[in-house]
Amino acid sequence: MLKTKKKMKIFNLIPTNGRKSFYEKAKVIDDGVTAKLISYETIVAEIELSTMKYTQHGNFSQTTNIHIKCFKEFYGI
């Protein structure tokens, strides 16, 4: 049985707090297995998509915490 490869998606995070944009400072890498949030060129959080297990990689600035909050809302956490 052949396994099909899932395409990796990289996209700008869409604000959920009424902002127009994060000006490309918050990106998501979704490979179908995990979704990783990159804020200012640093991976700050990830979600294991099969279990929706959320992991945050440290404490961050107020702006990055806003990115994290929107990332969690985007994935329904």
CSV table of N, CA and C in Angstrom, one decimal:
chain,number,residue,atom,x,y,z
A,1,MET,N,0.8,-1.2,0.0
A,1,MET,CA,0.0,0.0,0.0
A,1,MET,C,0.9,1.2,0.0
A,2,LEU,N,0.6,2.1,-0.9
A,2,LEU,CA,1.4,3.4,-1.0
A,2,LEU,C,0.8,4.4,-0.1
A,3,LYS,N,1.8,5.1,0.6
A,3,LYS,CA,1.3,6.3,1.4
A,3,LYS,C,1.4,7.5,0.5
A,4,THR,N,0.4,8.3,0.6
A,4,THR,CA,0.4,9.6,-0.1
A,4,THR,C,1.1,10.6,0.7
A,5,LYS,N,1.9,11.4,0.1
A,5,LYS,CA,2.6,12.5,0.8
A,5,LYS,C,1.6,13.7,0.9
A,6,LYS,N,1.6,14.3,2.1
A,6,LYS,CA,0.8,15.4,2.3
A,6,LYS,C,1.6,16.7,2.0
A,7,LYS,N,1.0,17.6,1.4
A,7,LYS,CA,1.8,18.8,1.0
A,7,LYS,C,2.0,19.7,2.2
A,8,MET,N,3.2,20.2,2.4
A,8,MET,CA,3.4,21.2,3.4
A,8,MET,C,2.9,22.5,3.0
A,9,LYS,N,2.2,23.2,3.9
A,9,LYS,CA,1.7,24.5,3.7
A,9,LYS,C,2.4,25.5,4.6
A,10,ILE,N,2.8,26.6,4.0
A,10,ILE,CA,3.4,27.7,4.8
A,10,ILE,C,2.6,28.9,4.5
A,11,PHE,N,2.0,29.6,5.5
A,11,PHE,CA,1.2,30.7,5.3
A,11,PHE,C,1.3,31.7,6.4
A,12,ASN,N,0.9,32.9,6.1
A,12,ASN,CA,0.9,34.0,7.1
A,12,ASN,C,-0.3,33.7,8.0
A,13,LEU,N,-0.1,33.9,9.4
A,13,LEU,CA,-1.2,33.7,10.3
A,13,LEU,C,-2.2,34.8,10.2
A,14,ILE,N,-3.4,34.5,10.2
A,14,ILE,CA,-4.5,35.4,10.0
A,14,ILE,C,-4.9,35.9,11.4
A,15,PRO,N,-4.9,37.2,11.7
A,15,PRO,CA,-5.3,37.7,13.0
A,15,PRO,C,-6.8,37.3,13.3
A,16,THR,N,-7.1,37.0,14.6
A,16,THR,CA,-8.4,36.8,15.0
A,16,THR,C,-8.9,37.8,16.0
A,17,ASN,N,-8.1,38.9,16.2
A,17,ASN,CA,-8.4,39.9,17.2
A,17,ASN,C,-8.8,41.2,16.5
A,18,GLY,N,-9.2,41.2,15.3
A,18,GLY,CA,-9.7,42.4,14.6
A,18,GLY,C,-8.6,43.2,13.9
A,19,ARG,N,-7.3,42.7,14.0
A,19,ARG,CA,-6.3,43.4,13.3
A,19,ARG,C,-6.4,43.0,11.8
A,20,LYS,N,-5.8,43.9,11.0
A,20,LYS,CA,-5.8,43.6,9.6
A,20,LYS,C,-4.8,42.6,9.2
A,21,SER,N,-3.6,42.6,9.8
A,21,SER,CA,-2.5,41.8,9.5
A,21,SER,C,-1.5,41.8,10.6
A,22,PHE,N,-0.6,40.7,10.5
A,22,PHE,CA,0.6,40.7,11.4
A,22,PHE,C,1.8,41.1,10.6
A,23,TYR,N,1.6,41.6,9.4
A,23,TYR,CA,2.7,42.1,8.5
A,23,TYR,C,3.8,41.1,8.3
A,24,GLU,N,3.4,39.9,8.1
A,24,GLU,CA,4.3,38.8,7.8
A,24,GLU,C,5.3,38.4,9.0
A,25,LYS,N,4.9,38.8,10.2
A,25,LYS,CA,5.8,38.5,11.4
A,25,LYS,C,5.3,37.2,12.0
A,26,ALA,N,4.2,36.7,11.6
A,26,ALA,CA,3.7,35.4,12.2
A,26,ALA,C,3.3,34.5,11.1
A,27,LYS,N,4.1,33.4,11.0
A,27,LYS,CA,3.8,32.4,9.9
A,27,LYS,C,3.5,31.0,10.5
A,28,VAL,N,2.8,30.2,9.8
A,28,VAL,CA,2.5,28.8,10.2
A,28,VAL,C,3.1,27.9,9.2
A,29,ILE,N,3.7,26.8,9.6
A,29,ILE,CA,4.1,25.7,8.8
A,29,ILE,C,3.3,24.5,9.2
A,30,ASP,N,2.4,24.0,8.3
A,30,ASP,CA,1.5,22.9,8.5
A,30,ASP,C,1.9,21.8,7.6
A,31,ASP,N,2.4,20.7,8.1
A,31,ASP,CA,2.8,19.6,7.2
A,31,ASP,C,1.8,18.5,7.3
A,32,GLY,N,0.7,18.7,7.9
A,32,GLY,CA,-0.3,17.7,8.0
A,32,GLY,C,-0.2,16.8,9.2
A,33,VAL,N,1.0,16.8,9.9
A,33,VAL,CA,1.2,16.1,11.1
A,33,VAL,C,1.3,17.1,12.3
A,34,THR,N,2.1,18.1,12.1
A,34,THR,CA,2.2,19.2,13.1
A,34,THR,C,2.0,20.6,12.4
A,35,ALA,N,1.5,21.5,13.2
A,35,ALA,CA,1.5,22.9,12.8
A,35,ALA,C,2.4,23.7,13.7
A,36,LYS,N,3.3,24.4,13.1
A,36,LYS,CA,4.3,25.2,13.9
A,36,LYS,C,4.1,26.7,13.7
A,37,LEU,N,4.1,27.4,14.7
A,37,LEU,CA,4.0,28.9,14.7
A,37,LEU,C,5.4,29.5,14.7
A,38,ILE,N,5.7,30.3,13.7
A,38,ILE,CA,7.0,31.1,13.7
A,38,ILE,C,6.6,32.5,13.9
A,39,SER,N,7.2,33.1,15.0
A,39,SER,CA,7.0,34.5,15.3
A,39,SER,C,8.3,35.2,15.2
A,40,TYR,N,8.5,36.1,14.4
A,40,TYR,CA,9.8,36.8,14.2
A,40,TYR,C,10.9,35.8,14.0
A,41,GLU,N,10.8,34.9,13.2
A,41,GLU,CA,11.8,33.9,12.7
A,41,GLU,C,12.1,32.9,13.8
A,42,THR,N,11.3,32.7,14.8
A,42,THR,CA,11.6,31.7,15.9
A,42,THR,C,10.3,30.8,16.0
A,43,ILE,N,10.5,29.5,16.0
A,43,ILE,CA,9.4,28.6,16.3
A,43,ILE,C,9.0,28.7,17.8
A,44,VAL,N,7.8,29.2,18.0
A,44,VAL,CA,7.4,29.5,19.4
A,44,VAL,C,6.4,28.5,20.0
A,45,ALA,N,5.7,27.8,19.1
A,45,ALA,CA,4.6,26.9,19.5
A,45,ALA,C,4.3,25.9,18.4
A,46,GLU,N,3.8,24.7,18.8
A,46,GLU,CA,3.4,23.8,17.8
A,46,GLU,C,2.2,23.0,18.3
A,47,ILE,N,1.5,22.4,17.4
A,47,ILE,CA,0.3,21.6,17.7
A,47,ILE,C,0.5,20.3,16.9
A,48,GLU,N,0.4,19.1,17.6
A,48,GLU,CA,0.3,17.8,17.0
A,48,GLU,C,-1.1,17.6,16.5
A,49,LEU,N,-1.3,17.6,15.2
A,49,LEU,CA,-2.7,17.7,14.7
A,49,LEU,C,-3.5,16.5,15.0
A,50,SER,N,-3.0,15.3,15.1
A,50,SER,CA,-3.8,14.1,15.3
A,50,SER,C,-4.4,14.1,16.7
A,51,THR,N,-3.7,14.6,17.7
A,51,THR,CA,-4.2,14.7,19.1
A,51,THR,C,-4.5,16.1,19.6
A,52,MET,N,-4.2,17.1,18.8
A,52,MET,CA,-4.3,18.5,19.1
A,52,MET,C,-3.5,18.8,20.4
A,53,LYS,N,-2.4,18.1,20.6
A,53,LYS,CA,-1.6,18.4,21.7
A,53,LYS,C,-0.8,19.7,21.4
A,54,TYR,N,-0.9,20.7,22.3
A,54,TYR,CA,-0.3,22.0,22.1
A,54,TYR,C,1.0,22.1,23.0
A,55,THR,N,2.1,22.6,22.4
A,55,THR,CA,3.3,22.8,23.1
A,55,THR,C,3.8,24.2,22.8
A,56,GLN,N,4.2,24.9,23.9
A,56,GLN,CA,4.7,26.3,23.7
A,56,GLN,C,6.2,26.2,24.1
A,57,HIS,N,7.1,26.8,23.4
A,57,HIS,CA,8.5,26.7,23.6
A,57,HIS,C,9.1,27.9,24.4
A,58,GLY,N,8.5,28.3,25.5
A,58,GLY,CA,9.1,29.4,26.3
A,58,GLY,C,8.1,30.5,26.6
A,59,ASN,N,8.6,31.5,27.2
A,59,ASN,CA,7.8,32.7,27.5
A,59,ASN,C,8.3,33.8,26.5
A,60,PHE,N,7.3,34.6,26.1
A,60,PHE,CA,7.6,35.5,25.0
A,60,PHE,C,7.0,36.9,25.3
A,61,SER,N,7.3,37.8,24.3
A,61,SER,CA,6.8,39.2,24.4
A,61,SER,C,5.3,39.2,24.3
A,62,GLN,N,4.8,40.4,24.6
A,62,GLN,CA,3.3,40.6,24.4
A,62,GLN,C,2.9,40.4,23.0
A,63,THR,N,3.6,40.9,22.0
A,63,THR,CA,3.3,40.7,20.6
A,63,THR,C,3.3,39.2,20.2
A,64,THR,N,4.3,38.5,20.6
A,64,THR,CA,4.4,37.1,20.3
A,64,THR,C,3.3,36.3,21.0
A,65,ASN,N,2.9,36.7,22.2
A,65,ASN,CA,1.8,36.1,22.9
A,65,ASN,C,0.5,36.3,22.1
A,66,ILE,N,0.3,37.4,21.5
A,66,ILE,CA,-0.9,37.7,20.6
A,66,ILE,C,-0.8,36.7,19.4
A,67,HIS,N,0.3,36.5,18.8
A,67,HIS,CA,0.5,35.6,17.7
A,67,HIS,C,0.1,34.2,18.2
A,68,ILE,N,0.5,33.8,19.4
A,68,ILE,CA,0.2,32.5,20.0
A,68,ILE,C,-1.3,32.3,20.2
A,69,LYS,N,-1.9,33.3,20.7
A,69,LYS,CA,-3.3,33.3,21.0
A,69,LYS,C,-4.1,33.1,19.7
A,70,CYS,N,-3.7,33.8,18.7
A,70,CYS,CA,-4.4,33.7,17.4
A,70,CYS,C,-4.2,32.3,16.7
A,71,PHE,N,-2.9,31.8,16.9
A,71,PHE,CA,-2.6,30.5,16.4
A,71,PHE,C,-3.5,29.4,17.0
A,72,LYS,N,-3.6,29.5,18.4
A,72,LYS,CA,-4.5,28.5,19.1
A,72,LYS,C,-5.9,28.6,18.6
A,73,GLU,N,-6.4,29.9,18.5
A,73,GLU,CA,-7.8,30.1,18.0
A,73,GLU,C,-8.0,29.5,16.6
A,74,PHE,N,-7.0,29.8,15.8
A,74,PHE,CA,-7.1,29.3,14.4
A,74,PHE,C,-7.3,27.8,14.3
A,75,TYR,N,-6.6,27.1,15.2
A,75,TYR,CA,-6.7,25.6,15.3
A,75,TYR,C,-7.7,25.1,16.3
A,76,GLY,N,-8.5,26.0,16.8
A,76,GLY,CA,-9.6,25.6,17.7
A,76,GLY,C,-9.2,25.1,19.1
A,77,ILE,N,-8.1,25.6,19.6
A,77,ILE,CA,-7.6,25.2,20.9
A,77,ILE,C,-7.9,26.3,21.9
